[in-house]
Amino acid sequence: MASTVMVRVFNKDGELVGPVSSDRVVKSDEQWASELPRQVYEVTRRDGTERAGTGELLNNKAEGVYSCACCGLPLFRSEAKYESGTGWPSFYEPIAAENVVDKKDTSHGMVRVENECARCGAHLGHVFPDGPRPTGLRYCMNSVSLVFTPADELGSLADPAAEAPLLRSAVFAGGCFWCTEAVYEQLEGVHEVVSGYAGGEARTANYAQVSAGRTDHAEVIRITYDPAVIDYAMLLEVFFTVAHDPTQLNRQGPDVGRQYRSAVFYQSEEERARVEAYIEELEASGRFGDPIVTTLEPLEQFYAAEAYHQDFVEQNPMQPYVRQQALPKVDKVRRKYESRLKGVGQ
């Protein structure tokens, strides 16, 4: 596991910034037990559950932010809190997708999705697909896993990581996310690549439904990068010339279906205009024999894919699909951009 994690934090002005690189908070069980109140320890470090209707934050209606009781990472805003009638504080979305991690939970004879703090791994609660709009999700949290900070005191949540150079992100769809993820992980300036889904609803953001073609999602990657080292133009160049074939409509090689479409999920009008201009430039150059079919779609939300998809090529280099489809692209980016690889010149 990496010693750092990409999250969003508050700066000294009470503004949420990021994603930034923050050190993971790792302590022994003995340390957690000695530092945390007993109930907080039992819930956050030993996956316990507080009794329904007893949490101090259940009926809190003040404006502010709910943070991790163990490491202080901001997790939810009061605007997303609602009365679910379950007896636990409920939210329809986290403050930032990066800050809350989903994990499969098969305890107690059932299959659920557990939520953990991305920075320290604290158990927070579970998420269910029966929440209100706009997400349709219910993040059912334990009060003791959270600490509330009023809206006029957000400056007190200032995190040292906020003072580091700000990173940016880009979301691309170019067929199977195993392949595109492996390409970008080679490049200097790329801090993290996460495989996931974009374009559809939260309730369908899972591999079983997406891979079956029953959603509006595409398999995507979210690239977190340092613009001082590698700029957006370079990310686009790699995307169109190495990571995938932008002339294939709703497919990449053996993978067929709209979930494998070529798309750029833009996060601003400026970004959209840059991609449009780059595609026009490529078309005018005659570089490709066929028309570019890449779509430009606004990024509404990015959903991280299941844990076993992350770093799949690195973890499974001998898997037949990886050897046939992913590794040739990895070799190509290494040859074409040798001077831009991680570790070169150090």
Coordinates of C-alpha atoms in Angstrom, one line a residue:
M1 CA 0.0 0.0 0.0
A2 CA 1.3 3.5 -0.9
S3 CA 2.5 5.6 2.0
T4 CA 0.4 8.6 0.7
V5 CA -3.1 9.0 -0.5
M6 CA -4.8 11.6 -2.8
V7 CA -7.5 13.4 -0.9
R8 CA -9.2 16.8 -0.7
V9 CA -8.6 18.9 2.4
F10 CA -9.3 22.4 3.8
N11 CA -6.8 25.2 3.6
K12 CA -6.4 28.0 6.2
D13 CA -9.1 30.0 4.5
G14 CA -11.7 27.3 5.1
E15 CA -11.7 26.2 1.4
L16 CA -11.8 22.6 0.3
V17 CA -8.8 22.1 -2.1
G18 CA -7.2 19.3 -3.9
P19 CA -6.7 16.5 -4.6
V20 CA -3.4 16.8 -2.7
S21 CA -1.0 14.1 -1.5
S22 CA -1.4 13.4 2.2
D23 CA 0.5 10.9 4.3
R24 CA -1.6 7.9 5.3
V25 CA -2.2 7.7 9.1
V26 CA -0.9 4.3 10.2
K27 CA -0.8 3.3 13.8
S28 CA -0.7 0.0 15.7
D29 CA -3.9 -1.3 17.3
E30 CA -2.3 -0.5 20.7
Q31 CA -1.7 3.1 19.7
W32 CA -5.3 3.5 18.5
A33 CA -6.7 1.9 21.7
S34 CA -4.7 4.3 23.9
E35 CA -5.5 7.4 22.0
L36 CA -9.2 7.0 21.2
P37 CA -12.2 6.9 23.6
R38 CA -13.4 3.4 24.0
Q39 CA -16.5 3.6 21.9
V40 CA -14.7 5.4 19.1
Y41 CA -12.1 2.7 19.1
E42 CA -14.6 -0.1 19.1
V43 CA -16.4 1.3 16.1
T44 CA -13.7 2.8 14.0
R45 CA -10.9 0.3 14.6
R46 CA -12.8 -2.9 15.2
D47 CA -15.7 -2.4 12.8
G48 CA -18.3 -1.9 15.5
T49 CA -21.7 -0.3 15.3
E50 CA -23.3 2.1 17.7
R51 CA -26.8 1.4 18.8
A52 CA -29.5 3.0 16.6
G53 CA -30.9 6.3 17.8
T54 CA -28.1 7.0 20.3
G55 CA -25.6 9.0 18.3
E56 CA -24.9 12.6 19.3
L57 CA -24.8 13.7 15.7
L58 CA -28.0 12.0 14.6
N59 CA -30.2 15.1 15.1
N60 CA -27.6 17.7 14.4
K61 CA -29.0 20.2 11.9
A62 CA -26.3 22.9 12.1
E63 CA -24.3 23.9 9.0
G64 CA -20.8 22.6 8.8
V65 CA -18.5 19.6 8.0
Y66 CA -18.3 16.1 9.4
S67 CA -14.7 14.8 9.7
C68 CA -13.0 11.5 10.6
A69 CA -12.8 11.1 14.4
C70 CA -9.4 9.4 14.0
C71 CA -7.5 11.5 11.6
G72 CA -9.6 14.6 10.9
L73 CA -10.1 14.1 7.2
P74 CA -13.2 15.9 6.0
L75 CA -15.9 13.4 5.0
F76 CA -19.3 14.9 4.6
R77 CA -21.0 18.3 4.4
S78 CA -24.2 19.2 6.3
E79 CA -25.9 20.0 3.0
A80 CA -25.8 16.3 2.1
K81 CA -27.3 15.2 5.5
Y82 CA -30.9 14.1 5.7
E83 CA -33.3 12.2 8.0
S84 CA -33.4 8.6 6.8
G85 CA -35.4 7.2 9.7
T86 CA -32.8 4.5 10.3
G87 CA -31.4 5.8 13.6
W88 CA -28.0 6.8 12.2
P89 CA -26.7 10.0 10.6
S90 CA -27.3 9.7 6.9
F91 CA -25.8 11.5 3.9
Y92 CA -26.5 11.2 0.2
E93 CA -22.9 11.9 -0.9
P94 CA -19.4 12.4 0.6
I95 CA -17.6 15.8 0.6
A96 CA -15.2 14.3 -2.0
A97 CA -15.2 11.0 -3.7
E98 CA -11.5 10.6 -2.9
N99 CA -12.0 10.8 0.9
V100 CA -14.3 7.9 1.4
V101 CA -13.4 4.4 0.3
D102 CA -15.9 1.6 -0.5
K103 CA -15.1 -2.0 0.6
K104 CA -17.0 -5.2 0.1
D105 CA -18.3 -6.4 3.5
T106 CA -19.5 -10.1 3.8
S107 CA -19.9 -10.2 7.6
H108 CA -23.1 -11.2 9.4
G109 CA -24.2 -13.4 6.5
M110 CA -24.9 -10.6 4.0
V111 CA -23.1 -8.6 1.3
R112 CA -22.8 -4.9 2.0
V113 CA -20.6 -2.0 1.0
E114 CA -18.6 -0.7 3.9
N115 CA -17.2 2.9 4.0
E116 CA -13.7 3.7 5.4
C117 CA -11.7 6.9 5.8
A118 CA -9.3 7.0 2.9
R119 CA -6.5 8.4 5.0
C120 CA -6.5 6.2 8.1
G121 CA -8.9 3.3 7.3
A122 CA -11.3 4.1 10.0
H123 CA -14.6 2.2 9.8
L124 CA -17.4 4.8 9.2
G125 CA -20.5 2.8 8.3
H126 CA -22.1 1.4 5.1
V127 CA -23.6 2.8 1.9
F128 CA -26.9 1.6 0.5
P129 CA -28.7 2.3 -2.8
D130 CA -31.9 3.6 -1.2
G131 CA -31.1 7.3 -0.7
P132 CA -32.6 10.5 -2.1
R133 CA -31.7 12.4 -5.2
P134 CA -29.4 13.4 -6.8
T135 CA -27.3 10.3 -6.0
G136 CA -29.8 7.7 -4.8
L137 CA -27.4 6.7 -2.1
R138 CA -27.6 6.5 1.7
Y139 CA -24.3 6.8 3.5
C140 CA -25.3 5.4 6.9
M141 CA -22.7 6.5 9.4
N142 CA -21.8 6.0 13.0
S143 CA -21.9 9.3 15.0
V144 CA -18.8 8.3 16.9
S145 CA -16.8 7.9 13.7
L146 CA -17.4 11.6 13.0
V147 CA -16.5 14.9 14.5
F148 CA -18.6 18.0 13.6
T149 CA -17.1 21.4 12.8
P150 CA -19.5 24.4 12.4
A151 CA -19.4 26.3 9.1
D152 CA -17.8 29.4 10.6
E153 CA -14.9 27.4 12.0
L154 CA -13.8 25.6 8.9
G155 CA -10.4 27.3 9.1
S156 CA -9.7 25.2 12.1
L157 CA -9.6 22.2 9.8
A158 CA -6.6 23.6 7.9
D159 CA -4.4 20.7 6.8
P160 CA -0.7 21.0 6.1
A161 CA -1.2 19.1 2.9
A162 CA -3.2 22.0 1.5
E163 CA 0.0 24.1 1.3
A164 CA 1.6 21.6 -1.1
P165 CA 1.5 22.3 -4.9
L166 CA -2.1 21.6 -6.0
L167 CA -2.6 18.6 -8.3
R168 CA -5.1 18.3 -11.1
S169 CA -7.1 15.4 -12.5
A170 CA -8.2 14.2 -15.9
V171 CA -10.8 11.5 -16.7
F172 CA -10.5 9.5 -19.9
A173 CA -12.3 6.5 -21.3
G174 CA -10.5 4.4 -23.8
G175 CA -11.6 0.8 -23.6
C176 CA -10.7 -1.5 -20.8
F177 CA -9.4 0.6 -17.8
W178 CA -6.7 -2.0 -17.0
C179 CA -4.9 -1.0 -20.2
T180 CA -5.2 2.8 -20.0
E181 CA -4.3 2.8 -16.3
A182 CA -1.1 0.9 -16.9
V183 CA 0.0 3.3 -19.7
Y184 CA -0.3 6.5 -17.5
E185 CA 1.2 4.9 -14.4
Q186 CA 4.6 5.0 -16.2
L187 CA 4.8 8.7 -16.7
E188 CA 6.7 11.2 -14.5
G189 CA 4.3 13.7 -12.9
V190 CA 1.4 11.3 -12.7
H191 CA 0.8 10.8 -9.0
E192 CA -2.1 8.3 -9.1
V193 CA -4.3 6.5 -11.7
V194 CA -7.6 5.1 -10.5
S195 CA -9.8 2.8 -12.6
G196 CA -13.5 3.6 -12.4
Y197 CA -16.8 4.5 -14.0
A198 CA -18.3 7.7 -15.3
G199 CA -21.3 8.7 -17.4
G200 CA -24.1 6.9 -15.5
E201 CA -25.9 6.7 -12.2
A202 CA -24.4 6.0 -8.8
R203 CA -26.5 2.9 -8.3
T204 CA -25.2 1.2 -11.5
A205 CA -21.5 2.1 -10.9
N206 CA -20.3 -1.5 -10.4
Y207 CA -18.5 -3.9 -12.7
A208 CA -21.2 -6.5 -13.0
Q209 CA -23.6 -4.0 -14.6
V210 CA -21.2 -1.8 -16.5
S211 CA -19.4 -4.8 -18.2
A212 CA -22.7 -6.2 -19.2
G213 CA -23.5 -2.9 -21.1
R214 CA -26.6 -2.2 -19.0
T215 CA -25.7 1.3 -18.0
D216 CA -24.6 4.7 -19.4
H217 CA -21.2 4.3 -17.8
A218 CA -17.9 4.0 -19.5
E219 CA -14.9 2.3 -18.1
V220 CA -12.6 5.3 -17.3
I221 CA -9.4 6.2 -15.5
R222 CA -8.9 9.3 -13.3
I223 CA -5.4 10.6 -13.6
T224 CA -4.1 12.8 -10.8
Y225 CA -1.1 14.7 -12.0
D226 CA 1.3 17.6 -11.2
P227 CA 0.8 20.2 -14.0
A228 CA 4.3 21.6 -13.2
V229 CA 5.7 18.3 -14.4
I230 CA 3.3 16.9 -17.0
D231 CA 0.7 19.1 -18.6
Y232 CA -2.8 18.4 -19.9
A233 CA -1.6 18.6 -23.5
M234 CA 0.8 15.7 -22.9
L235 CA -1.9 13.6 -21.2
L236 CA -4.1 14.2 -24.3
E237 CA -1.2 13.3 -26.7
V238 CA -0.6 10.0 -24.9
F239 CA -4.4 9.3 -24.8
F240 CA -4.9 9.7 -28.5
T241 CA -1.6 8.1 -29.7
V242 CA -0.8 5.3 -27.3
A243 CA -3.5 4.5 -24.7
H244 CA -6.2 3.7 -27.3
D245 CA -7.5 4.0 -30.8
P246 CA -9.8 7.0 -31.0
T247 CA -11.3 5.9 -34.4
Q248 CA -13.0 2.8 -33.0
L249 CA -16.7 3.4 -32.2
N250 CA -17.9 1.8 -29.0
R251 CA -15.1 -0.7 -28.8
Q252 CA -11.4 -1.2 -28.3
G253 CA -10.0 -4.3 -29.9
P254 CA -11.8 -7.4 -28.5
D255 CA -13.9 -5.3 -26.1
V256 CA -17.2 -4.3 -27.6
G257 CA -20.0 -2.1 -26.3
R258 CA -20.7 1.5 -25.4
Q259 CA -19.0 1.0 -22.0
Y260 CA -15.7 0.8 -24.0
R261 CA -16.3 4.0 -25.9
S262 CA -13.7 6.6 -26.5
A263 CA -14.5 9.7 -24.4
V264 CA -13.0 12.6 -22.6
F265 CA -15.0 13.6 -19.5
Y266 CA -14.2 17.3 -19.2
Q267 CA -14.4 19.2 -15.9
S268 CA -14.6 22.8 -17.3
E269 CA -15.5 24.6 -20.5
E270 CA -11.8 25.5 -20.9
E271 CA -10.9 21.8 -20.8
R272 CA -13.7 21.0 -23.3
A273 CA -12.4 23.6 -25.7
R274 CA -8.8 22.3 -25.4
V275 CA -9.9 18.8 -26.3
E276 CA -12.0 20.0 -29.2
A277 CA -9.1 22.0 -30.6
Y278 CA -6.7 19.1 -30.2
I279 CA -9.1 16.7 -32.0
E280 CA -9.5 19.2 -34.9
E281 CA -5.7 19.4 -35.1
L282 CA -5.4 15.7 -35.3
E283 CA -8.1 15.4 -38.0
A284 CA -6.5 18.1 -40.1
S285 CA -3.1 16.4 -39.9
G286 CA -4.5 13.2 -41.5
R287 CA -2.8 11.1 -38.8
F288 CA -5.6 8.7 -38.7
G289 CA -7.1 7.0 -41.7
D290 CA -10.6 7.0 -40.2
P291 CA -12.6 9.8 -38.4
I292 CA -12.0 10.3 -34.7
V293 CA -15.1 9.2 -32.8
T294 CA -14.1 10.4 -29.3
T295 CA -17.0 12.0 -27.5
L296 CA -16.8 14.9 -25.1
E297 CA -19.0 14.5 -22.0
P298 CA -19.2 16.6 -18.9
L299 CA -18.0 14.8 -15.8
E300 CA -20.9 14.6 -13.4
Q301 CA -19.2 12.1 -11.0
F302 CA -16.4 9.7 -11.0
Y303 CA -16.9 6.3 -9.2
A304 CA -13.9 4.3 -8.3
A305 CA -14.0 0.7 -9.5
E306 CA -13.7 -2.3 -7.2
A307 CA -10.4 -2.8 -5.4
Y308 CA -9.4 -5.8 -7.5
H309 CA -9.4 -3.7 -10.6
Q310 CA -6.8 -1.2 -9.3
D311 CA -3.2 -1.7 -10.5
F312 CA -4.5 -4.8 -12.3
V313 CA -1.7 -5.0 -14.9
E314 CA 1.0 -4.6 -12.3
Q315 CA -0.6 -7.3 -10.1
N316 CA -1.4 -9.7 -12.9
P317 CA 1.4 -9.4 -15.6
M318 CA 1.0 -13.0 -16.8
Q319 CA -2.8 -12.9 -17.2
P320 CA -3.6 -13.7 -20.9
Y321 CA -5.6 -10.5 -21.6
V322 CA -3.0 -8.4 -19.9
R323 CA -0.2 -9.9 -22.1
Q324 CA -2.2 -9.6 -25.3
Q325 CA -3.8 -6.1 -24.8
A326 CA -2.2 -4.1 -22.0
L327 CA 1.6 -4.9 -22.1
P328 CA 2.0 -3.9 -25.8
K329 CA 0.7 -0.4 -24.9
V330 CA 3.0 -0.2 -21.8
D331 CA 5.9 -1.1 -24.1
K332 CA 4.8 1.5 -26.6
V333 CA 4.7 4.3 -24.1
R334 CA 8.0 3.3 -22.7
R335 CA 9.6 3.5 -26.2
K336 CA 7.9 6.6 -27.4
Y337 CA 8.2 8.7 -24.2
E338 CA 11.4 7.3 -22.7
S339 CA 12.5 10.6 -21.4
R340 CA 9.2 11.2 -19.6
L341 CA 9.2 7.9 -17.6
K342 CA 9.3 7.9 -13.9
G343 CA 12.9 7.5 -12.5
V344 CA 14.6 8.7 -15.7
G345 CA 17.4 11.1 -15.0
Q346 CA 17.3 10.7 -11.2

